[in-house]
JSON list of C-alpha atoms in Angstrom, two decimals:
[
{"chain": "Z", "resi": 1, "resn": "LYS", "atom": "CA", "xyz": [104.94, 60.73, 134.91]},
{"chain": "Z", "resi": 2, "resn": "ALA", "atom": "CA", "xyz": [105.68, 63.92, 136.77]},
{"chain": "Z", "resi": 3, "resn": "ASN", "atom": "CA", "xyz": [108.78, 65.67, 135.47]},
{"chain": "Z", "resi": 4, "resn": "PRO", "atom": "CA", "xyz": [110.22, 68.39, 137.73]},
{"chain": "Z", "resi": 5, "resn": "ARG", "atom": "CA", "xyz": [112.71, 69.48, 135.04]},
{"chain": "Z", "resi": 6, "resn": "ARG", "atom": "CA", "xyz": [110.01, 70.14, 132.42]},
{"chain": "Z", "resi": 7, "resn": "ILE", "atom": "CA", "xyz": [108.95, 73.76, 131.97]},
{"chain": "Z", "resi": 8, "resn": "TYR", "atom": "CA", "xyz": [106.30, 75.18, 129.65]},
{"chain": "Z", "resi": 9, "resn": "ALA", "atom": "CA", "xyz": [106.22, 78.83, 128.57]},
{"chain": "Z", "resi": 10, "resn": "ALA", "atom": "CA", "xyz": [103.45, 80.82, 126.88]},
{"chain": "Z", "resi": 11, "resn": "THR", "atom": "CA", "xyz": [104.79, 83.54, 124.55]},
{"chain": "Z", "resi": 12, "resn": "ALA", "atom": "CA", "xyz": [103.44, 85.91, 121.91]},
{"chain": "Z", "resi": 13, "resn": "GLN", "atom": "CA", "xyz": [105.11, 83.80, 119.19]},
{"chain": "Z", "resi": 14, "resn": "ALA", "atom": "CA", "xyz": [104.24, 80.25, 120.30]},
{"chain": "Z", "resi": 15, "resn": "PRO", "atom": "CA", "xyz": [104.28, 77.90, 123.28]},
{"chain": "Z", "resi": 16, "resn": "TYR", "atom": "CA", "xyz": [107.67, 76.47, 124.29]},
{"chain": "Z", "resi": 17, "resn": "ARG", "atom": "CA", "xyz": [108.86, 73.48, 126.31]},
{"chain": "Z", "resi": 18, "resn": "SER", "atom": "CA", "xyz": [112.11, 72.76, 128.11]},
{"chain": "Z", "resi": 19, "resn": "ASP", "atom": "CA", "xyz": [112.93, 69.24, 129.29]},
{"chain": "Z", "resi": 20, "resn": "ASP", "atom": "CA", "xyz": [116.13, 70.20, 131.11]},
{"chain": "Z", "resi": 21, "resn": "GLY", "atom": "CA", "xyz": [115.08, 72.85, 133.60]},
{"chain": "Z", "resi": 22, "resn": "GLY", "atom": "CA", "xyz": [115.27, 75.74, 131.13]},
{"chain": "Z", "resi": 23, "resn": "ASP", "atom": "CA", "xyz": [118.70, 75.22, 129.56]},
{"chain": "Z", "resi": 24, "resn": "HIS", "atom": "CA", "xyz": [117.23, 74.44, 126.12]},
{"chain": "Z", "resi": 25, "resn": "TRP", "atom": "CA", "xyz": [113.83, 75.33, 124.64]},
{"chain": "Z", "resi": 26, "resn": "GLU", "atom": "CA", "xyz": [111.72, 73.83, 121.85]},
{"chain": "Z", "resi": 27, "resn": "VAL", "atom": "CA", "xyz": [108.78, 75.44, 120.01]},
{"chain": "Z", "resi": 28, "resn": "ILE", "atom": "CA", "xyz": [105.73, 73.20, 120.45]},
{"chain": "Z", "resi": 29, "resn": "ASN", "atom": "CA", "xyz": [103.12, 74.50, 118.00]},
{"chain": "Z", "resi": 30, "resn": "ASP", "atom": "CA", "xyz": [102.45, 71.52, 115.70]},
{"chain": "Z", "resi": 31, "resn": "GLY", "atom": "CA", "xyz": [98.69, 71.50, 115.15]},
{"chain": "Z", "resi": 32, "resn": "LEU", "atom": "CA", "xyz": [97.97, 74.98, 116.55]},
{"chain": "Z", "resi": 33, "resn": "GLU", "atom": "CA", "xyz": [96.12, 77.30, 114.15]},
{"chain": "Z", "resi": 34, "resn": "ARG", "atom": "CA", "xyz": [97.03, 80.39, 116.19]},
{"chain": "Z", "resi": 35, "resn": "ARG", "atom": "CA", "xyz": [100.37, 81.27, 117.78]},
{"chain": "Z", "resi": 36, "resn": "TYR", "atom": "CA", "xyz": [99.73, 83.96, 120.41]},
{"chain": "Z", "resi": 37, "resn": "THR", "atom": "CA", "xyz": [99.77, 81.89, 123.61]},
{"chain": "Z", "resi": 38, "resn": "LEU", "atom": "CA", "xyz": [97.97, 83.32, 126.61]},
{"chain": "Z", "resi": 39, "resn": "HIS", "atom": "CA", "xyz": [98.08, 80.41, 129.05]},
{"chain": "Z", "resi": 40, "resn": "ILE", "atom": "CA", "xyz": [99.63, 76.95, 129.23]},
{"chain": "Z", "resi": 41, "resn": "SER", "atom": "CA", "xyz": [99.35, 74.38, 132.00]},
{"chain": "Z", "resi": 42, "resn": "SER", "atom": "CA", "xyz": [100.45, 70.77, 132.44]},
{"chain": "Z", "resi": 43, "resn": "ALA", "atom": "CA", "xyz": [98.90, 68.15, 134.70]},
{"chain": "Z", "resi": 44, "resn": "PRO", "atom": "CA", "xyz": [100.90, 67.82, 137.91]},
{"chain": "Z", "resi": 45, "resn": "HIS", "atom": "CA", "xyz": [100.56, 64.02, 137.77]},
{"chain": "Z", "resi": 46, "resn": "ASP", "atom": "CA", "xyz": [101.59, 63.75, 134.08]},
{"chain": "Z", "resi": 47, "resn": "ALA", "atom": "CA", "xyz": [103.89, 66.35, 132.48]},
{"chain": "Z", "resi": 48, "resn": "ASP", "atom": "CA", "xyz": [102.84, 65.13, 129.01]},
{"chain": "Z", "resi": 49, "resn": "VAL", "atom": "CA", "xyz": [99.20, 66.23, 129.46]},
{"chain": "Z", "resi": 50, "resn": "VAL", "atom": "CA", "xyz": [99.08, 69.92, 128.58]},
{"chain": "Z", "resi": 51, "resn": "LEU", "atom": "CA", "xyz": [96.33, 72.49, 127.99]},
{"chain": "Z", "resi": 52, "resn": "VAL", "atom": "CA", "xyz": [96.94, 75.71, 126.09]},
{"chain": "Z", "resi": 53, "resn": "THR", "atom": "CA", "xyz": [94.85, 78.70, 125.09]},
{"chain": "Z", "resi": 54, "resn": "VAL", "atom": "CA", "xyz": [95.87, 80.65, 121.98]},
{"chain": "Z", "resi": 55, "resn": "SER", "atom": "CA", "xyz": [94.56, 83.49, 119.84]},
{"chain": "Z", "resi": 56, "resn": "SER", "atom": "CA", "xyz": [95.50, 85.51, 116.77]},
{"chain": "Z", "resi": 57, "resn": "ASN", "atom": "CA", "xyz": [96.98, 88.38, 118.78]},
{"chain": "Z", "resi": 58, "resn": "ALA", "atom": "CA", "xyz": [97.20, 90.15, 122.14]},
{"chain": "Z", "resi": 59, "resn": "GLY", "atom": "CA", "xyz": [93.64, 91.42, 121.58]},
{"chain": "Z", "resi": 60, "resn": "ARG", "atom": "CA", "xyz": [92.49, 87.83, 122.12]},
{"chain": "Z", "resi": 61, "resn": "GLU", "atom": "CA", "xyz": [90.91, 87.61, 118.68]},
{"chain": "Z", "resi": 62, "resn": "ASN", "atom": "CA", "xyz": [89.89, 84.16, 117.39]},
{"chain": "Z", "resi": 63, "resn": "PRO", "atom": "CA", "xyz": [90.62, 82.25, 120.62]},
{"chain": "Z", "resi": 64, "resn": "GLN", "atom": "CA", "xyz": [91.13, 78.49, 120.69]},
{"chain": "Z", "resi": 65, "resn": "PHE", "atom": "CA", "xyz": [91.71, 75.93, 123.44]},
{"chain": "Z", "resi": 66, "resn": "TYR", "atom": "CA", "xyz": [93.90, 72.85, 122.82]},
{"chain": "Z", "resi": 67, "resn": "ARG", "atom": "CA", "xyz": [95.02, 69.69, 124.60]},
{"chain": "Z", "resi": 68, "resn": "SER", "atom": "CA", "xyz": [98.13, 67.57, 124.15]},
{"chain": "Z", "resi": 69, "resn": "THR", "atom": "CA", "xyz": [99.01, 64.16, 125.58]},
{"chain": "Z", "resi": 70, "resn": "ASP", "atom": "CA", "xyz": [102.60, 64.10, 124.31]},
{"chain": "Z", "resi": 71, "resn": "GLY", "atom": "CA", "xyz": [104.13, 67.17, 125.94]},
{"chain": "Z", "resi": 72, "resn": "GLY", "atom": "CA", "xyz": [102.93, 69.58, 123.27]},
{"chain": "Z", "resi": 73, "resn": "SER", "atom": "CA", "xyz": [104.45, 67.76, 120.31]},
{"chain": "Z", "resi": 74, "resn": "HIS", "atom": "CA", "xyz": [100.93, 67.53, 118.83]},
{"chain": "Z", "resi": 75, "resn": "TRP", "atom": "CA", "xyz": [97.75, 69.39, 119.75]},
{"chain": "Z", "resi": 76, "resn": "GLY", "atom": "CA", "xyz": [94.06, 68.57, 119.48]},
{"chain": "Z", "resi": 77, "resn": "LEU", "atom": "CA", "xyz": [91.43, 71.32, 119.44]},
{"chain": "Z", "resi": 78, "resn": "ILE", "atom": "CA", "xyz": [88.93, 71.27, 122.31]},
{"chain": "Z", "resi": 79, "resn": "GLU", "atom": "CA", "xyz": [85.80, 72.29, 120.46]},
{"chain": "Z", "resi": 80, "resn": "SER", "atom": "CA", "xyz": [83.45, 72.35, 123.45]},
{"chain": "Z", "resi": 81, "resn": "LEU", "atom": "CA", "xyz": [84.80, 75.59, 124.95]},
{"chain": "Z", "resi": 82, "resn": "GLY", "atom": "CA", "xyz": [87.18, 78.47, 124.48]},
{"chain": "Z", "resi": 83, "resn": "ASN", "atom": "CA", "xyz": [86.77, 78.97, 120.75]},
{"chain": "Z", "resi": 84, "resn": "ASP", "atom": "CA", "xyz": [83.49, 80.90, 120.45]},
{"chain": "Z", "resi": 85, "resn": "GLY", "atom": "CA", "xyz": [84.90, 84.29, 121.46]},
{"chain": "Z", "resi": 86, "resn": "ASP", "atom": "CA", "xyz": [84.78, 83.39, 125.17]},
{"chain": "Z", "resi": 87, "resn": "MET", "atom": "CA", "xyz": [88.49, 82.66, 125.58]},
{"chain": "Z", "resi": 88, "resn": "VAL", "atom": "CA", "xyz": [89.82, 80.34, 128.29]},
{"chain": "Z", "resi": 89, "resn": "VAL", "atom": "CA", "xyz": [92.11, 82.59, 130.33]},
{"chain": "Z", "resi": 90, "resn": "ALA", "atom": "CA", "xyz": [92.62, 80.55, 133.50]},
{"chain": "Z", "resi": 91, "resn": "ILE", "atom": "CA", "xyz": [93.47, 76.88, 134.01]},
{"chain": "Z", "resi": 92, "resn": "ASP", "atom": "CA", "xyz": [94.07, 75.09, 137.32]},
{"chain": "Z", "resi": 93, "resn": "TRP", "atom": "CA", "xyz": [94.47, 71.42, 138.20]},
{"chain": "Z", "resi": 94, "resn": "ASP", "atom": "CA", "xyz": [92.83, 69.97, 141.30]},
{"chain": "Z", "resi": 95, "resn": "PRO", "atom": "CA", "xyz": [95.59, 69.03, 143.80]},
{"chain": "Z", "resi": 96, "resn": "ASN", "atom": "CA", "xyz": [93.39, 66.32, 145.35]},
{"chain": "Z", "resi": 97, "resn": "ILE", "atom": "CA", "xyz": [91.96, 64.57, 142.27]},
{"chain": "Z", "resi": 98, "resn": "ASN", "atom": "CA", "xyz": [94.58, 63.71, 139.63]},
{"chain": "Z", "resi": 99, "resn": "ASN", "atom": "CA", "xyz": [92.48, 63.96, 136.49]},
{"chain": "Z", "resi": 100, "resn": "ARG", "atom": "CA", "xyz": [90.35, 66.98, 137.46]},
{"chain": "Z", "resi": 101, "resn": "VAL", "atom": "CA", "xyz": [91.07, 70.37, 135.90]},
{"chain": "Z", "resi": 102, "resn": "TYR", "atom": "CA", "xyz": [89.15, 73.65, 135.81]},
{"chain": "Z", "resi": 103, "resn": "ALA", "atom": "CA", "xyz": [89.03, 76.33, 133.10]},
{"chain": "Z", "resi": 104, "resn": "GLY", "atom": "CA", "xyz": [87.79, 79.92, 133.48]},
{"chain": "Z", "resi": 105, "resn": "THR", "atom": "CA", "xyz": [86.79, 82.19, 130.60]},
{"chain": "Z", "resi": 106, "resn": "ASP", "atom": "CA", "xyz": [86.72, 85.86, 129.70]},
{"chain": "Z", "resi": 107, "resn": "GLY", "atom": "CA", "xyz": [82.93, 85.74, 130.01]},
{"chain": "Z", "resi": 108, "resn": "GLY", "atom": "CA", "xyz": [83.00, 84.61, 133.64]},
{"chain": "Z", "resi": 109, "resn": "LYS", "atom": "CA", "xyz": [82.22, 80.94, 133.03]},
{"chain": "Z", "resi": 110, "resn": "ILE", "atom": "CA", "xyz": [83.96, 78.07, 134.81]},
{"chain": "Z", "resi": 111, "resn": "TYR", "atom": "CA", "xyz": [84.21, 74.55, 133.38]},
{"chain": "Z", "resi": 112, "resn": "CYS", "atom": "CA", "xyz": [85.41, 71.29, 134.91]},
{"chain": "Z", "resi": 113, "resn": "SER", "atom": "CA", "xyz": [86.92, 68.17, 133.39]},
{"chain": "Z", "resi": 114, "resn": "ASN", "atom": "CA", "xyz": [87.39, 64.89, 135.26]},
{"chain": "Z", "resi": 115, "resn": "ASP", "atom": "CA", "xyz": [89.43, 63.21, 132.51]},
{"chain": "Z", "resi": 116, "resn": "ASP", "atom": "CA", "xyz": [92.49, 65.43, 132.01]},
{"chain": "Z", "resi": 117, "resn": "GLY", "atom": "CA", "xyz": [90.64, 67.88, 129.77]},
{"chain": "Z", "resi": 118, "resn": "GLN", "atom": "CA", "xyz": [88.99, 65.55, 127.28]},
{"chain": "Z", "resi": 119, "resn": "GLN", "atom": "CA", "xyz": [85.36, 66.29, 128.24]},
{"chain": "Z", "resi": 120, "resn": "TRP", "atom": "CA", "xyz": [84.15, 69.50, 129.89]},
{"chain": "Z", "resi": 121, "resn": "GLU", "atom": "CA", "xyz": [81.05, 70.42, 131.89]},
{"chain": "Z", "resi": 122, "resn": "PRO", "atom": "CA", "xyz": [80.00, 73.88, 133.11]},
{"chain": "Z", "resi": 123, "resn": "VAL", "atom": "CA", "xyz": [80.33, 74.50, 136.84]},
{"chain": "Z", "resi": 124, "resn": "PRO", "atom": "CA", "xyz": [77.03, 75.93, 138.14]},
{"chain": "Z", "resi": 125, "resn": "VAL", "atom": "CA", "xyz": [78.24, 79.27, 139.48]},
{"chain": "Z", "resi": 126, "resn": "ASP", "atom": "CA", "xyz": [76.45, 82.59, 139.34]},
{"chain": "Z", "resi": 127, "resn": "LEU", "atom": "CA", "xyz": [79.19, 85.13, 138.66]},
{"chain": "Z", "resi": 128, "resn": "PRO", "atom": "CA", "xyz": [78.68, 88.46, 136.92]},
{"chain": "Z", "resi": 129, "resn": "ASN", "atom": "CA", "xyz": [79.76, 88.64, 133.30]},
{"chain": "Z", "resi": 130, "resn": "ILE", "atom": "CA", "xyz": [83.37, 89.32, 134.19]},
{"chain": "Z", "resi": 131, "resn": "ALA", "atom": "CA", "xyz": [86.58, 87.59, 133.15]},
{"chain": "Z", "resi": 132, "resn": "ILE", "atom": "CA", "xyz": [87.99, 84.82, 135.31]},
{"chain": "Z", "resi": 133, "resn": "GLY", "atom": "CA", "xyz": [91.57, 86.13, 135.33]},
{"chain": "Z", "resi": 134, "resn": "ALA", "atom": "CA", "xyz": [93.02, 83.44, 137.58]},
{"chain": "Z", "resi": 135, "resn": "MET", "atom": "CA", "xyz": [91.89, 80.47, 139.64]},
{"chain": "Z", "resi": 136, "resn": "ILE", "atom": "CA", "xyz": [93.41, 78.39, 142.42]},
{"chain": "Z", "resi": 137, "resn": "VAL", "atom": "CA", "xyz": [92.01, 75.05, 143.51]},
{"chain": "Z", "resi": 138, "resn": "ALA", "atom": "CA", "xyz": [92.84, 74.74, 147.20]},
{"chain": "Z", "resi": 139, "resn": "PRO", "atom": "CA", "xyz": [94.17, 71.44, 148.54]},
{"chain": "Z", "resi": 140, "resn": "ALA", "atom": "CA", "xyz": [92.00, 69.53, 151.01]}
]
């Protein structure tokens, strides 16, 4: 269910979605406790599967990590990471394995999910306690 005309945007007020290439935008915050959106990313193989990281403000206070399976119309909190002060700040989907996605945190941790973000496991890396600002999963 890839959708090349769908665009997601993370803003200071809420996440947004456009289904027509950016001509019209819809606020997609039903179920989000916080509105300041730092990062949003949809699965390349399914535009309805979306991950978003939000907080109370630009200072990244009270971070939370959410998942949607309906294009952001409704959100479910991912309680296993990203909401204990170690905010998820980077998300990248594996270009070789459809359901695999990675998340990096302010505290330098990396997590992996093999089921579109439902369950998460830590990746055994030994990085210094430094924020993972961005990640790219290279194609094979």
